[in-house]
GROMACS .gro file of C-alpha atoms in nm:
model
  426
    1MET     CA    1   3.382  -8.098  -2.409
    2THR     CA    2   3.078  -8.196  -2.586
    3SER     CA    3   2.757  -8.432  -2.513
    4THR     CA    4   2.563  -8.629  -2.754
    5LEU     CA    5   2.170  -8.578  -2.727
    6ALA     CA    6   1.916  -8.718  -2.933
    7GLN     CA    7   2.159  -8.759  -3.212
    8ARG     CA    8   2.316  -8.408  -3.187
    9THR     CA    9   2.605  -8.350  -3.025
   10ILE     CA   10   2.771  -8.045  -2.867
   11HIS     CA   11   3.033  -7.889  -2.791
   12ARG     CA   12   3.109  -7.665  -2.492
   13THR     CA   13   3.415  -7.455  -2.474
   14VAL     CA   14   3.459  -7.196  -2.201
   15LEU     CA   15   3.714  -6.903  -2.329
   16ASN     CA   16   3.995  -6.800  -2.100
   17ASN     CA   17   3.753  -6.464  -2.077
   18GLY     CA   18   3.464  -6.721  -1.905
   19ILE     CA   19   3.217  -6.722  -2.170
   20VAL     CA   20   3.097  -6.987  -2.227
   21VAL     CA   21   3.029  -7.123  -2.619
   22LEU     CA   22   2.785  -7.405  -2.725
   23VAL     CA   23   2.762  -7.519  -3.073
   24VAL     CA   24   2.531  -7.767  -3.204
   25GLU     CA   25   2.662  -7.861  -3.583
   26ASN     CA   26   2.277  -7.890  -3.831
   27PRO     CA   27   2.415  -7.877  -4.159
   28SER     CA   28   2.014  -7.897  -4.295
   29ALA     CA   29   2.043  -7.604  -4.434
   30ASP     CA   30   2.273  -7.343  -4.520
   31ILE     CA   31   2.151  -7.086  -4.215
   32ILE     CA   32   2.337  -7.056  -3.862
   33ALA     CA   33   2.170  -6.859  -3.585
   34ALA     CA   34   2.321  -6.802  -3.281
   35ARG     CA   35   2.190  -6.631  -2.949
   36VAL     CA   36   2.382  -6.431  -2.711
   37PHE     CA   37   2.260  -6.451  -2.314
   38VAL     CA   38   2.368  -6.222  -2.047
   39ARG     CA   39   2.297  -6.342  -1.687
   40ALA     CA   40   2.099  -6.008  -1.638
   41GLY     CA   41   1.740  -5.915  -1.725
   42SER     CA   42   1.434  -5.785  -1.492
   43ARG     CA   43   1.520  -5.969  -1.164
   44TRP     CA   44   1.825  -5.768  -1.169
   45GLU     CA   45   1.654  -5.405  -1.142
   46ALA     CA   46   1.646  -5.182  -0.853
   47ALA     CA   47   1.263  -5.150  -0.788
   48GLN     CA   48   1.317  -4.759  -0.832
   49GLN     CA   49   1.453  -4.875  -1.209
   50SER     CA   50   1.183  -5.137  -1.325
   51GLY     CA   51   1.148  -5.132  -1.705
   52LEU     CA   52   1.563  -5.029  -1.741
   53SER     CA   53   1.683  -5.390  -1.894
   54HIS     CA   54   1.359  -5.332  -2.145
   55LEU     CA   55   1.520  -5.000  -2.191
   56VAL     CA   56   1.837  -5.137  -2.267
   57ALA     CA   57   1.690  -5.404  -2.551
   58SER     CA   58   1.547  -5.161  -2.707
   59VAL     CA   59   1.886  -4.907  -2.730
   60ILE     CA   60   2.140  -5.114  -2.738
   61THR     CA   61   2.096  -5.157  -3.140
   62LYS     CA   62   2.074  -4.781  -3.197
   63GLY     CA   63   2.439  -4.739  -3.220
   64SER     CA   64   2.779  -4.829  -3.113
   65GLN     CA   65   3.164  -4.655  -3.144
   66GLN     CA   66   3.207  -4.781  -3.442
   67PHE     CA   67   2.843  -4.711  -3.666
   68SER     CA   68   2.528  -4.565  -3.595
   69SER     CA   69   2.185  -4.658  -3.593
   70LEU     CA   70   2.149  -4.658  -3.964
   71GLU     CA   71   2.474  -4.811  -4.033
   72ILE     CA   72   2.395  -5.101  -3.835
   73ALA     CA   73   2.054  -5.122  -3.950
   74GLU     CA   74   2.211  -5.163  -4.314
   75GLN     CA   75   2.442  -5.357  -4.238
   76VAL     CA   76   2.207  -5.655  -4.130
   77GLU     CA   77   1.930  -5.599  -4.409
   78THR     CA   78   2.152  -5.562  -4.743
   79ILE     CA   79   2.221  -5.947  -4.666
   80GLY     CA   80   1.875  -6.063  -4.544
   81ALA     CA   81   1.985  -6.134  -4.235
   82SER     CA   82   1.840  -6.044  -3.859
   83LEU     CA   83   1.965  -5.893  -3.558
   84ASN     CA   84   1.728  -5.893  -3.240
   85THR     CA   85   1.702  -5.815  -2.901
   86ASP     CA   86   1.501  -5.901  -2.587
   87SER     CA   87   1.526  -5.897  -2.219
   88THR     CA   88   1.290  -6.096  -1.987
   89SER     CA   89   1.284  -6.169  -1.610
   90ASP     CA   90   1.574  -6.385  -1.586
   91TYR     CA   91   1.823  -6.293  -1.913
   92PHE     CA   92   1.884  -6.079  -2.174
   93LEU     CA   93   1.923  -6.225  -2.542
   94LEU     CA   94   2.086  -6.085  -2.812
   95SER     CA   95   1.942  -6.341  -3.123
   96LEU     CA   96   2.030  -6.307  -3.504
   97LYS     CA   97   2.050  -6.518  -3.774
   98THR     CA   98   2.200  -6.506  -4.086
   99VAL     CA   99   2.319  -6.745  -4.414
  100SER     CA  100   2.652  -6.939  -4.351
  101SER     CA  101   2.873  -6.707  -4.562
  102ASP     CA  102   2.774  -6.403  -4.368
  103PHE     CA  103   2.811  -6.527  -4.033
  104ALA     CA  104   3.130  -6.437  -3.926
  105ALA     CA  105   3.024  -6.067  -4.033
  106MET     CA  106   2.740  -6.075  -3.856
  107LEU     CA  107   2.920  -6.196  -3.566
  108THR     CA  108   3.145  -5.900  -3.532
  109LEU     CA  109   2.845  -5.656  -3.585
  110ALA     CA  110   2.650  -5.826  -3.289
  111GLY     CA  111   3.057  -5.851  -3.061
  112GLU     CA  112   3.039  -5.483  -3.156
  113LEU     CA  113   2.694  -5.371  -3.030
  114LEU     CA  114   2.795  -5.598  -2.684
  115ARG     CA  115   3.093  -5.427  -2.615
  116SER     CA  116   3.048  -5.080  -2.717
  117PRO     CA  117   2.678  -4.942  -2.760
  118THR     CA  118   2.660  -4.598  -2.709
  119PHE     CA  119   2.335  -4.567  -2.631
  120PRO     CA  120   2.283  -4.205  -2.850
  121LEU     CA  121   2.052  -3.976  -2.621
  122GLU     CA  122   1.797  -3.939  -2.926
  123GLU     CA  123   1.705  -4.269  -2.934
  124VAL     CA  124   1.703  -4.341  -2.555
  125GLU     CA  125   1.423  -4.065  -2.582
  126LEU     CA  126   1.257  -4.257  -2.862
  127GLU     CA  127   1.239  -4.589  -2.692
  128ARG     CA  128   1.138  -4.426  -2.358
  129ARG     CA  129   0.826  -4.241  -2.584
  130LEU     CA  130   0.760  -4.603  -2.754
  131THR     CA  131   0.770  -4.814  -2.389
  132LEU     CA  132   0.554  -4.527  -2.226
  133GLN     CA  133   0.291  -4.597  -2.481
  134ALA     CA  134   0.329  -4.990  -2.505
  135ILE     CA  135   0.246  -4.908  -2.082
  136ARG     CA  136  -0.023  -4.720  -2.112
  137SER     CA  137  -0.193  -4.958  -2.425
  138GLN     CA  138  -0.115  -5.212  -2.185
  139GLN     CA  139  -0.343  -5.075  -1.879
  140GLU     CA  140  -0.671  -5.032  -2.124
  141GLN     CA  141  -0.600  -5.428  -2.165
  142PRO     CA  142  -0.822  -5.695  -1.927
  143PHE     CA  143  -0.595  -5.978  -1.897
  144THR     CA  144  -0.268  -5.800  -1.852
  145ILE     CA  145  -0.401  -5.575  -1.562
  146ALA     CA  146  -0.518  -5.944  -1.443
  147MET     CA  147  -0.210  -6.064  -1.471
  148ASP     CA  148  -0.024  -5.783  -1.361
  149GLN     CA  149  -0.236  -5.740  -1.000
  150LEU     CA  150  -0.188  -6.137  -0.978
  151ARG     CA  151   0.160  -6.073  -1.020
  152GLN     CA  152   0.214  -5.815  -0.753
  153ALA     CA  153  -0.006  -6.012  -0.512
  154MET     CA  154   0.176  -6.304  -0.567
  155TYR     CA  155   0.544  -6.214  -0.582
  156GLY     CA  156   0.537  -5.910  -0.312
  157GLN     CA  157   0.874  -5.679  -0.338
  158HIS     CA  158   1.064  -5.952  -0.562
  159PRO     CA  159   1.125  -5.843  -0.896
  160TYR     CA  160   0.898  -6.099  -1.038
  161ALA     CA  161   0.641  -5.862  -0.911
  162ARG     CA  162   0.646  -5.622  -1.190
  163SER     CA  163   0.638  -5.577  -1.530
  164GLY     CA  164   0.913  -5.611  -1.812
  165LEU     CA  165   0.825  -5.288  -1.970
  166GLY     CA  166   0.854  -5.086  -1.600
  167THR     CA  167   0.592  -4.821  -1.510
  168GLU     CA  168   0.524  -4.518  -1.659
  169GLU     CA  169   0.663  -4.349  -1.365
  170THR     CA  170   1.019  -4.582  -1.334
  171VAL     CA  171   1.045  -4.557  -1.712
  172ALA     CA  172   1.013  -4.124  -1.721
  173LYS     CA  173   1.324  -4.143  -1.464
  174LEU     CA  174   1.557  -4.378  -1.642
  175THR     CA  175   1.847  -4.206  -1.800
  176GLN     CA  176   2.116  -4.245  -2.050
  177GLN     CA  177   2.369  -4.288  -1.763
  178ASP     CA  178   2.148  -4.559  -1.562
  179LEU     CA  179   2.130  -4.761  -1.929
  180GLN     CA  180   2.557  -4.742  -1.971
  181HIS     CA  181   2.557  -4.799  -1.585
  182TYR     CA  182   2.376  -5.117  -1.635
  183HIS     CA  183   2.580  -5.220  -1.962
  184GLN     CA  184   2.900  -5.180  -1.780
  185THR     CA  185   2.775  -5.387  -1.481
  186TYR     CA  186   2.605  -5.690  -1.658
  187PHE     CA  187   2.785  -5.702  -2.007
  188ARG     CA  188   3.053  -5.853  -1.947
  189PRO     CA  189   3.235  -6.173  -2.065
  190ASP     CA  190   3.239  -6.375  -1.768
  191ASN     CA  191   2.850  -6.334  -1.793
  192LEU     CA  192   2.774  -6.412  -2.123
  193VAL     CA  193   2.642  -6.770  -2.313
  194ILE     CA  194   2.654  -6.802  -2.698
  195SER     CA  195   2.474  -7.021  -2.803
  196ILE     CA  196   2.516  -7.134  -3.204
  197ALA     CA  197   2.331  -7.386  -3.430
  198GLY     CA  198   2.367  -7.435  -3.828
  199ARG     CA  199   2.584  -7.565  -4.097
  200VAL     CA  200   2.920  -7.466  -3.886
  201VAL     CA  201   3.209  -7.653  -3.796
  202PRO     CA  202   3.248  -7.648  -3.416
  203GLU     CA  203   3.583  -7.589  -3.423
  204SER     CA  204   3.504  -7.276  -3.705
  205ALA     CA  205   3.237  -7.122  -3.505
  206ILE     CA  206   3.436  -7.106  -3.196
  207ALA     CA  207   3.775  -6.986  -3.321
  208LEU     CA  208   3.472  -6.753  -3.458
  209VAL     CA  209   3.401  -6.630  -3.138
  210GLU     CA  210   3.736  -6.630  -3.012
  211SER     CA  211   3.845  -6.415  -3.276
  212VAL     CA  212   3.603  -6.188  -3.233
  213LEU     CA  213   3.554  -6.142  -2.850
  214GLY     CA  214   3.864  -6.356  -2.689
  215ASP     CA  215   4.031  -6.025  -2.616
  216TRP     CA  216   3.753  -5.903  -2.393
  217GLN     CA  217   3.894  -5.885  -2.092
  218ALA     CA  218   3.619  -5.924  -1.732
  219PRO     CA  219   3.643  -5.640  -1.483
  220SER     CA  220   3.834  -5.712  -1.186
  221VAL     CA  221   3.529  -5.638  -1.018
  222PRO     CA  222   3.272  -5.935  -0.935
  223LEU     CA  223   2.922  -5.901  -1.058
  224PRO     CA  224   2.703  -5.788  -0.850
  225THR     CA  225   2.556  -5.983  -0.548
  226LEU     CA  226   2.186  -6.039  -0.527
  227ASN     CA  227   1.983  -6.006  -0.258
  228LEU     CA  228   1.617  -6.076  -0.312
  229PRO     CA  229   1.358  -6.072  -0.113
  230PRO     CA  230   1.203  -6.381  -0.018
  231ILE     CA  231   0.894  -6.520  -0.177
  232VAL     CA  232   0.645  -6.566   0.119
  233SER     CA  233   0.343  -6.779   0.004
  234ALA     CA  234  -0.006  -6.565   0.155
  235PRO     CA  235  -0.257  -6.630  -0.079
  236THR     CA  236  -0.485  -6.317  -0.104
  237GLN     CA  237  -0.759  -6.188  -0.305
  238VAL     CA  238  -0.740  -5.870  -0.546
  239ILE     CA  239  -1.089  -5.762  -0.756
  240THR     CA  240  -1.080  -5.485  -0.961
  241PRO     CA  241  -1.434  -5.378  -1.080
  242GLN     CA  242  -1.396  -5.254  -1.475
  243GLU     CA  243  -1.657  -5.242  -1.711
  244THR     CA  244  -1.516  -5.475  -2.021
  245GLN     CA  245  -1.702  -5.733  -2.198
  246GLN     CA  246  -1.611  -6.010  -1.985
  247SER     CA  247  -1.418  -6.080  -1.648
  248ILE     CA  248  -1.105  -6.207  -1.636
  249VAL     CA  249  -1.065  -6.510  -1.368
  250MET     CA  250  -0.742  -6.643  -1.248
  251LEU     CA  251  -0.626  -6.879  -0.956
  252GLY     CA  252  -0.234  -6.847  -0.892
  253TYR     CA  253  -0.017  -7.079  -0.720
  254LEU     CA  254   0.384  -7.107  -0.639
  255ALA     CA  255   0.522  -7.391  -0.754
  256PRO     CA  256   0.915  -7.495  -0.818
  257ALA     CA  257   1.177  -7.298  -0.985
  258VAL     CA  258   1.348  -7.509  -1.267
  259SER     CA  259   1.633  -7.712  -1.004
  260LEU     CA  260   1.848  -8.000  -1.059
  261ASP     CA  261   1.744  -8.084  -0.693
  262ALA     CA  262   1.599  -8.453  -0.742
  263THR     CA  263   1.285  -8.336  -0.527
  264ILE     CA  264   1.232  -8.014  -0.621
  265ALA     CA  265   1.262  -8.161  -1.041
  266SER     CA  266   1.044  -8.428  -0.969
  267ASP     CA  267   0.741  -8.222  -0.859
  268TYR     CA  268   0.840  -7.964  -1.174
  269ALA     CA  269   0.853  -8.255  -1.425
  270ALA     CA  270   0.463  -8.317  -1.250
  271LEU     CA  271   0.370  -7.982  -1.268
  272LYS     CA  272   0.488  -7.964  -1.640
  273VAL     CA  273   0.260  -8.256  -1.716
  274LEU     CA  274  -0.044  -8.090  -1.513
  275ASN     CA  275   0.029  -7.781  -1.657
  276THR     CA  276  -0.015  -7.971  -2.022
  277TYR     CA  277  -0.322  -8.199  -1.912
  278LEU     CA  278  -0.506  -7.858  -1.772
  279GLY     CA  279  -0.461  -7.629  -2.018
  280ASN     CA  280  -0.268  -7.663  -2.364
  281GLY     CA  281  -0.509  -7.734  -2.641
  282LEU     CA  282  -0.808  -7.784  -2.739
  283SER     CA  283  -0.834  -8.166  -2.552
  284SER     CA  284  -0.754  -8.012  -2.268
  285ARG     CA  285  -0.913  -8.073  -1.930
  286LEU     CA  286  -1.031  -7.695  -1.881
  287PHE     CA  287  -1.133  -7.632  -2.229
  288VAL     CA  288  -1.350  -7.938  -2.213
  289GLU     CA  289  -1.478  -7.929  -1.937
  290LEU     CA  290  -1.507  -7.533  -1.863
  291ARG     CA  291  -1.594  -7.436  -2.258
  292GLU     CA  292  -1.708  -7.697  -2.443
  293LYS     CA  293  -1.945  -7.897  -2.211
  294ARG     CA  294  -2.064  -7.601  -1.997
  295GLY     CA  295  -2.038  -7.283  -2.213
  296LEU     CA  296  -1.856  -7.068  -1.951
  297ALA     CA  297  -1.498  -6.946  -2.092
  298TYR     CA  298  -1.465  -6.714  -2.415
  299GLU     CA  299  -1.086  -6.851  -2.332
  300VAL     CA  300  -0.965  -7.048  -2.141
  301SER     CA  301  -0.585  -7.205  -2.027
  302ALA     CA  302  -0.320  -7.287  -1.772
  303PHE     CA  303   0.055  -7.198  -1.759
  304TYR     CA  304   0.328  -7.244  -1.590
  305PRO     CA  305   0.664  -7.052  -1.709
  306THR     CA  306   1.060  -7.210  -1.627
  307ARG     CA  307   1.168  -6.950  -1.389
  308LEU     CA  308   1.521  -6.942  -1.161
  309ASP     CA  309   1.338  -6.831  -0.904
  310THR     CA  310   1.007  -6.952  -0.737
  311SER     CA  311   0.763  -7.029  -1.033
  312GLN     CA  312   0.314  -6.966  -1.062
  313PHE     CA  313   0.122  -7.211  -1.192
  314VAL     CA  314  -0.167  -7.029  -1.361
  315VAL     CA  315  -0.490  -7.116  -1.436
  316TYR     CA  316  -0.710  -6.854  -1.639
  317MET     CA  317  -1.041  -6.790  -1.760
  318GLY     CA  318  -1.277  -6.461  -1.975
  319THR     CA  319  -1.625  -6.554  -1.922
  320ALA     CA  320  -1.923  -6.367  -1.942
  321PRO     CA  321  -1.995  -6.152  -1.669
  322GLU     CA  322  -2.288  -6.292  -1.489
  323ASN     CA  323  -2.088  -6.610  -1.507
  324THR     CA  324  -1.774  -6.493  -1.327
  325ALA     CA  325  -1.879  -6.678  -1.002
  326ILE     CA  326  -1.956  -7.032  -1.134
  327ALA     CA  327  -1.649  -6.984  -1.367
  328GLN     CA  328  -1.447  -6.865  -1.070
  329ALA     CA  329  -1.566  -7.226  -0.893
  330GLY     CA  330  -1.506  -7.433  -1.207
  331LEU     CA  331  -1.116  -7.348  -1.224
  332GLN     CA  332  -1.192  -7.421  -0.812
  333THR     CA  333  -1.272  -7.715  -0.899
  334GLU     CA  334  -1.053  -7.876  -1.180
  335VAL     CA  335  -0.750  -7.770  -0.991
  336ASP     CA  336  -0.843  -7.973  -0.663
  337ARG     CA  337  -0.974  -8.204  -0.876
  338LEU     CA  338  -0.618  -8.308  -0.919
  339ARG     CA  339  -0.500  -8.352  -0.512
  340THR     CA  340  -0.811  -8.550  -0.489
  341THR     CA  341  -0.783  -8.760  -0.781
  342THR     CA  342  -0.524  -8.966  -0.917
  343LEU     CA  343  -0.500  -8.937  -1.349
  344THR     CA  344  -0.586  -9.285  -1.530
  345GLU     CA  345  -0.234  -9.396  -1.703
  346GLU     CA  346  -0.414  -9.340  -2.042
  347GLU     CA  347  -0.468  -8.963  -1.898
  348LEU     CA  348  -0.144  -8.901  -1.805
  349GLN     CA  349   0.022  -9.096  -2.094
  350SER     CA  350  -0.173  -8.843  -2.338
  351ALA     CA  351  -0.060  -8.564  -2.186
  352LYS     CA  352   0.285  -8.661  -2.141
  353ASN     CA  353   0.283  -8.770  -2.493
  354LYS     CA  354   0.111  -8.429  -2.622
  355MET     CA  355   0.414  -8.217  -2.404
  356LEU     CA  356   0.720  -8.427  -2.488
  357GLY     CA  357   0.568  -8.419  -2.874
  358GLN     CA  358   0.555  -8.049  -2.834
  359TYR     CA  359   0.884  -8.018  -2.653
  360THR     CA  360   1.068  -8.223  -2.986
  361LEU     CA  361   0.927  -8.024  -3.240
  362GLY     CA  362   1.015  -7.713  -3.089
  363LYS     CA  363   1.389  -7.800  -3.130
  364GLN     CA  364   1.369  -7.836  -3.533
  365THR     CA  365   1.484  -7.540  -3.655
  366ASN     CA  366   1.895  -7.374  -3.537
  367SER     CA  367   1.707  -7.105  -3.376
  368GLN     CA  368   1.472  -7.305  -3.182
  369LEU     CA  369   1.810  -7.491  -3.114
  370ALA     CA  370   2.063  -7.202  -2.975
  371GLN     CA  371   1.784  -7.106  -2.783
  372ILE     CA  372   1.705  -7.392  -2.575
  373PHE     CA  373   2.025  -7.490  -2.523
  374GLY     CA  374   2.158  -7.120  -2.417
  375TRP     CA  375   1.906  -7.095  -2.195
  376TYR     CA  376   1.973  -7.397  -2.027
  377GLU     CA  377   2.318  -7.339  -2.009
  378THR     CA  378   2.225  -6.978  -1.868
  379LEU     CA  379   1.985  -7.121  -1.578
  380GLY     CA  380   2.270  -7.288  -1.473
  381LEU     CA  381   2.091  -7.603  -1.516
  382GLY     CA  382   2.371  -7.710  -1.820
  383ILE     CA  383   2.278  -7.886  -2.165
  384GLU     CA  384   2.210  -8.171  -1.990
  385PHE     CA  385   1.909  -8.120  -1.862
  386ASP     CA  386   1.757  -8.136  -2.205
  387THR     CA  387   1.770  -8.544  -2.170
  388ARG     CA  388   1.750  -8.538  -1.796
  389PHE     CA  389   1.383  -8.337  -1.806
  390GLN     CA  390   1.243  -8.563  -2.089
  391GLU     CA  391   1.374  -8.848  -1.869
  392GLU     CA  392   1.191  -8.689  -1.625
  393VAL     CA  393   0.895  -8.643  -1.757
  394ALA     CA  394   0.834  -8.958  -1.881
  395ALA     CA  395   0.901  -9.110  -1.555
  396VAL     CA  396   0.629  -8.934  -1.415
  397THR     CA  397   0.336  -9.175  -1.226
  398PRO     CA  398  -0.019  -9.110  -1.159
  399LYS     CA  399   0.050  -9.124  -0.743
  400ALA     CA  400   0.348  -8.864  -0.840
  401ALA     CA  401   0.151  -8.645  -1.045
  402GLN     CA  402  -0.104  -8.637  -0.710
  403LEU     CA  403   0.150  -8.582  -0.478
  404ALA     CA  404   0.243  -8.310  -0.679
  405ALA     CA  405  -0.063  -8.105  -0.720
  406ASP     CA  406  -0.110  -8.198  -0.357
  407ARG     CA  407   0.217  -8.015  -0.228
  408CYS     CA  408   0.158  -7.689  -0.503
  409PHE     CA  409  -0.259  -7.670  -0.568
  410LEU     CA  410  -0.350  -7.505  -0.145
  411GLU     CA  411  -0.529  -7.226  -0.135
  412PRO     CA  412  -0.469  -6.990  -0.482
  413TYR     CA  413  -0.421  -6.611  -0.476
  414LEU     CA  414  -0.735  -6.505  -0.655
  415SER     CA  415  -0.714  -6.214  -0.982
  416LEU     CA  416  -1.068  -6.112  -1.071
  417LEU     CA  417  -1.176  -5.809  -1.315
  418GLY     CA  418  -1.494  -5.740  -1.471
  419PRO     CA  419  -1.796  -5.517  -1.445
  420ALA     CA  420  -1.885  -5.487  -1.083
  421ALA     CA  421  -1.681  -5.728  -0.972
  422VAL     CA  422  -1.768  -5.882  -0.647
  423ASN     CA  423  -1.591  -6.157  -0.427
  424PRO     CA  424  -1.800  -6.421  -0.583
  425ALA     CA  425  -1.740  -6.569  -0.218
  426GLU     CA  426  -1.922  -6.333  -0.073
   0.00000   0.00000   0.00000
């Protein structure tokens, strides 16, 4: 199947073993980038194994049936290529980039790592120690602490409540066998999306993937069914006194997951525009009103991540401790204003222009192209979502934005951290 999106032709093929292959030919530079998505990640972890997918990502490149950790590193570095792994809430990712002439060798190496990692015990222990250090370091970062307590309040028992790094307790208990079982469960051809962009003929790229991974057969057992706890709205306040140089104030609202459902997609697009309006850049509403005009904020912004399950719309501020109460009130006022006041056509169009411009700029490099189309495919949206999303953003009206705000921005969750923190409402 081929789709032409914004003058780019995207070829989509499903191999006999279930691997989905996407190819975008972009001959402007002699570079090929690939993203291998596995439908795994921290969303698929049990609470007592929190941090497992992160540890898998850290160790999977440290040894295979054919190569040692040093041999793998040498293969990549001697040709100036890059090969990295990562784990997020909603997917596991292997990324590679190289000049065109070395792409076959790098994809072959990636295939070896995907299919037969050995997770050497000494590498597991080393990466465990590094992860524990990272967890302890984050426990000293006020923003991270505030974000963790907000996430836990909003998501309860759902995996989104947990840090991708895990906790000291869970990471300390993870074993080599846990990593091997996770790999055996989720790393299978019918659970993979391979997205390729660069100076490559699509038919040649598909044939190469077939030659490297075509004989990898999916196991007869089906993928495990996830039975995730529901995400229920129950706004609470989590307030942590801590001696810091500034107070961190966060307001969080449960917000729609990305979806192909027309009603949900409409709110999703509208909230993406409102996120840009509120917190994207030096011209954003929060920055201008709360930092430039009132001098309340060291830092102020908003974010609304794309998620498979219910997402979160968060506004936050770092402020002087003595300004904590007025900062919270200021954030709340700016969010509530979106429910009661219809943005002008000019305000809305400015936000849409900014958002769509940044979206387009985010699809310039081969790595960006491979990432975005592979990501949409992995999330079950399809490659056509690229065009559909931009059309939905362009179609957002002031009234639609206000209605989306009215549905989403009800009572917020509050996360507050700072010196002698108290409930500002008291």
